[in-house]
Amino acid sequence: MPRTETQRRCIAAVTPLEGYVLQVDFLSGGRLLLPMEGWLDHLRFAPLRRAETWASAATDGRFVRFGTVEIAHDELLDMAEYGREHGMEAKEDME
């Protein structure tokens, strides 16, 4: 059965926090606190070092966008997993 537009959306909101931590609230009720500082040395994420770019975080439910930098929801989860394996601990809150 093909997915509808609504089924593909899983991100409810994103909030850029101090210390380059990205708060991702999922439609399921879960929350991910993703430390991004360790990623800022990568060319792709370097623009996030600018305060105005970091503060511009927005979502359409499938992607998180910071200006021209785009991260898919499944990529956020991969980044969280990678971070756990490499000492960049992400936190999940299932309130």
PDB file of C-alpha atoms in Angstrom:
ATOM      1  CA  MET A   1       0.000   0.000   0.000  1.00  0.00           C
ATOM      2  CA  PRO A   2       1.540   3.351  -0.998  1.00  0.00           C
ATOM      3  CA  ARG A   3       2.170   5.878   1.716  1.00  0.00           C
ATOM      4  CA  THR A   4       0.153   9.047   1.791  1.00  0.00           C
ATOM      5  CA  GLU A   5       1.742  12.455   2.295  1.00  0.00           C
ATOM      6  CA  THR A   6       0.673  12.451   5.953  1.00  0.00           C
ATOM      7  CA  GLN A   7       2.202   9.035   6.654  1.00  0.00           C
ATOM      8  CA  ARG A   8       5.622  10.182   5.466  1.00  0.00           C
ATOM      9  CA  ARG A   9       5.688  13.095   7.870  1.00  0.00           C
ATOM     10  CA  CYS A  10       7.036  12.159  11.254  1.00  0.00           C
ATOM     11  CA  ILE A  11       8.577  15.375  12.629  1.00  0.00           C
ATOM     12  CA  ALA A  12       6.202  17.656  14.533  1.00  0.00           C
ATOM     13  CA  ALA A  13       8.656  20.438  15.422  1.00  0.00           C
ATOM     14  CA  VAL A  14      12.327  21.341  15.692  1.00  0.00           C
ATOM     15  CA  THR A  15      13.993  23.732  18.107  1.00  0.00           C
ATOM     16  CA  PRO A  16      17.649  24.788  17.914  1.00  0.00           C
ATOM     17  CA  LEU A  17      18.942  24.941  21.502  1.00  0.00           C
ATOM     18  CA  GLU A  18      22.084  26.435  23.025  1.00  0.00           C
ATOM     19  CA  GLY A  19      25.306  24.515  22.564  1.00  0.00           C
ATOM     20  CA  TYR A  20      24.263  23.309  19.102  1.00  0.00           C
ATOM     21  CA  VAL A  21      21.754  20.796  20.399  1.00  0.00           C
ATOM     22  CA  LEU A  22      18.823  20.214  18.065  1.00  0.00           C
ATOM     23  CA  GLN A  23      15.536  19.269  19.707  1.00  0.00           C
ATOM     24  CA  VAL A  24      13.386  17.178  17.377  1.00  0.00           C
ATOM     25  CA  ASP A  25       9.794  16.458  18.436  1.00  0.00           C
ATOM     26  CA  PHE A  26       8.191  13.553  16.578  1.00  0.00           C
ATOM     27  CA  LEU A  27       4.511  13.094  15.818  1.00  0.00           C
ATOM     28  CA  SER A  28       4.723   9.839  17.791  1.00  0.00           C
ATOM     29  CA  GLY A  29       5.317  11.880  20.955  1.00  0.00           C
ATOM     30  CA  GLY A  30       9.023  11.092  21.160  1.00  0.00           C
ATOM     31  CA  ARG A  31      11.735  13.709  21.425  1.00  0.00           C
ATOM     32  CA  LEU A  32      15.348  13.557  20.308  1.00  0.00           C
ATOM     33  CA  LEU A  33      18.023  15.899  21.636  1.00  0.00           C
ATOM     34  CA  LEU A  34      20.749  15.670  19.013  1.00  0.00           C
ATOM     35  CA  PRO A  35      24.146  17.238  19.790  1.00  0.00           C
ATOM     36  CA  MET A  36      25.252  18.793  16.513  1.00  0.00           C
ATOM     37  CA  GLU A  37      28.504  20.429  17.600  1.00  0.00           C
ATOM     38  CA  GLY A  38      30.574  17.409  16.564  1.00  0.00           C
ATOM     39  CA  TRP A  39      29.106  17.634  13.064  1.00  0.00           C
ATOM     40  CA  LEU A  40      29.961  21.307  12.504  1.00  0.00           C
ATOM     41  CA  ASP A  41      33.482  20.481  11.297  1.00  0.00           C
ATOM     42  CA  HIS A  42      31.963  18.697   8.290  1.00  0.00           C
ATOM     43  CA  LEU A  43      31.744  20.927   5.242  1.00  0.00           C
ATOM     44  CA  ARG A  44      28.042  20.204   4.815  1.00  0.00           C
ATOM     45  CA  PHE A  45      27.142  21.418   8.317  1.00  0.00           C
ATOM     46  CA  ALA A  46      29.669  24.270   8.661  1.00  0.00           C
ATOM     47  CA  PRO A  47      27.047  26.962   7.836  1.00  0.00           C
ATOM     48  CA  LEU A  48      25.235  26.023  11.067  1.00  0.00           C
ATOM     49  CA  ARG A  49      28.001  27.752  13.042  1.00  0.00           C
ATOM     50  CA  ARG A  50      26.443  31.094  12.078  1.00  0.00           C
ATOM     51  CA  ALA A  51      23.928  32.036  14.770  1.00  0.00           C
ATOM     52  CA  GLU A  52      21.300  33.205  12.281  1.00  0.00           C
ATOM     53  CA  THR A  53      21.545  29.960  10.300  1.00  0.00           C
ATOM     54  CA  TRP A  54      21.341  27.805  13.440  1.00  0.00           C
ATOM     55  CA  ALA A  55      18.309  29.782  14.637  1.00  0.00           C
ATOM     56  CA  SER A  56      16.539  29.299  11.279  1.00  0.00           C
ATOM     57  CA  ALA A  57      15.760  25.586  11.872  1.00  0.00           C
ATOM     58  CA  ALA A  58      12.391  24.626  10.403  1.00  0.00           C
ATOM     59  CA  THR A  59      10.619  21.448   9.335  1.00  0.00           C
ATOM     60  CA  ASP A  60       7.999  20.345   6.861  1.00  0.00           C
ATOM     61  CA  GLY A  61       7.553  17.086   8.763  1.00  0.00           C
ATOM     62  CA  ARG A  62      10.031  15.143   6.644  1.00  0.00           C
ATOM     63  CA  PHE A  63      13.126  17.319   6.607  1.00  0.00           C
ATOM     64  CA  VAL A  64      14.846  19.737   8.954  1.00  0.00           C
ATOM     65  CA  ARG A  65      16.129  22.776   7.089  1.00  0.00           C
ATOM     66  CA  PHE A  66      18.590  25.449   8.152  1.00  0.00           C
ATOM     67  CA  GLY A  67      18.639  27.705   5.093  1.00  0.00           C
ATOM     68  CA  THR A  68      20.384  25.604   2.429  1.00  0.00           C
ATOM     69  CA  VAL A  69      21.311  22.768   4.815  1.00  0.00           C
ATOM     70  CA  GLU A  70      18.742  19.967   4.746  1.00  0.00           C
ATOM     71  CA  ILE A  71      18.577  16.824   6.903  1.00  0.00           C
ATOM     72  CA  ALA A  72      16.026  14.049   6.324  1.00  0.00           C
ATOM     73  CA  HIS A  73      14.253  12.513   9.323  1.00  0.00           C
ATOM     74  CA  ASP A  74      15.912   9.118   8.822  1.00  0.00           C
ATOM     75  CA  GLU A  75      19.288  10.829   8.550  1.00  0.00           C
ATOM     76  CA  LEU A  76      18.706  12.482  11.956  1.00  0.00           C
ATOM     77  CA  LEU A  77      18.221   9.021  13.451  1.00  0.00           C
ATOM     78  CA  ASP A  78      21.383   7.762  11.725  1.00  0.00           C
ATOM     79  CA  MET A  79      23.298  10.749  13.123  1.00  0.00           C
ATOM     80  CA  ALA A  80      21.989   9.993  16.619  1.00  0.00           C
ATOM     81  CA  GLU A  81      23.073   6.352  16.311  1.00  0.00           C
ATOM     82  CA  TYR A  82      26.494   7.325  14.982  1.00  0.00           C
ATOM     83  CA  GLY A  83      26.850   9.811  17.822  1.00  0.00           C
ATOM     84  CA  ARG A  84      26.085   7.139  20.414  1.00  0.00           C
ATOM     85  CA  GLU A  85      28.762   4.906  18.916  1.00  0.00           C
ATOM     86  CA  HIS A  86      31.325   7.736  18.859  1.00  0.00           C
ATOM     87  CA  GLY A  87      30.736   9.529  22.147  1.00  0.00           C
ATOM     88  CA  MET A  88      28.390  12.272  20.885  1.00  0.00           C
ATOM     89  CA  GLU A  89      25.525  11.112  23.075  1.00  0.00           C
ATOM     90  CA  ALA A  90      21.986  11.899  21.898  1.00  0.00           C
ATOM     91  CA  LYS A  91      19.087  11.837  24.317  1.00  0.00           C
ATOM     92  CA  GLU A  92      15.602  10.564  23.644  1.00  0.00           C
ATOM     93  CA  ASP A  93      12.585  11.576  25.688  1.00  0.00           C
ATOM     94  CA  MET A  94       9.362   9.631  25.327  1.00  0.00           C
ATOM     95  CA  GLU A  95       7.144  11.909  27.486  1.00  0.00           C
TER      96      GLU A  95
END
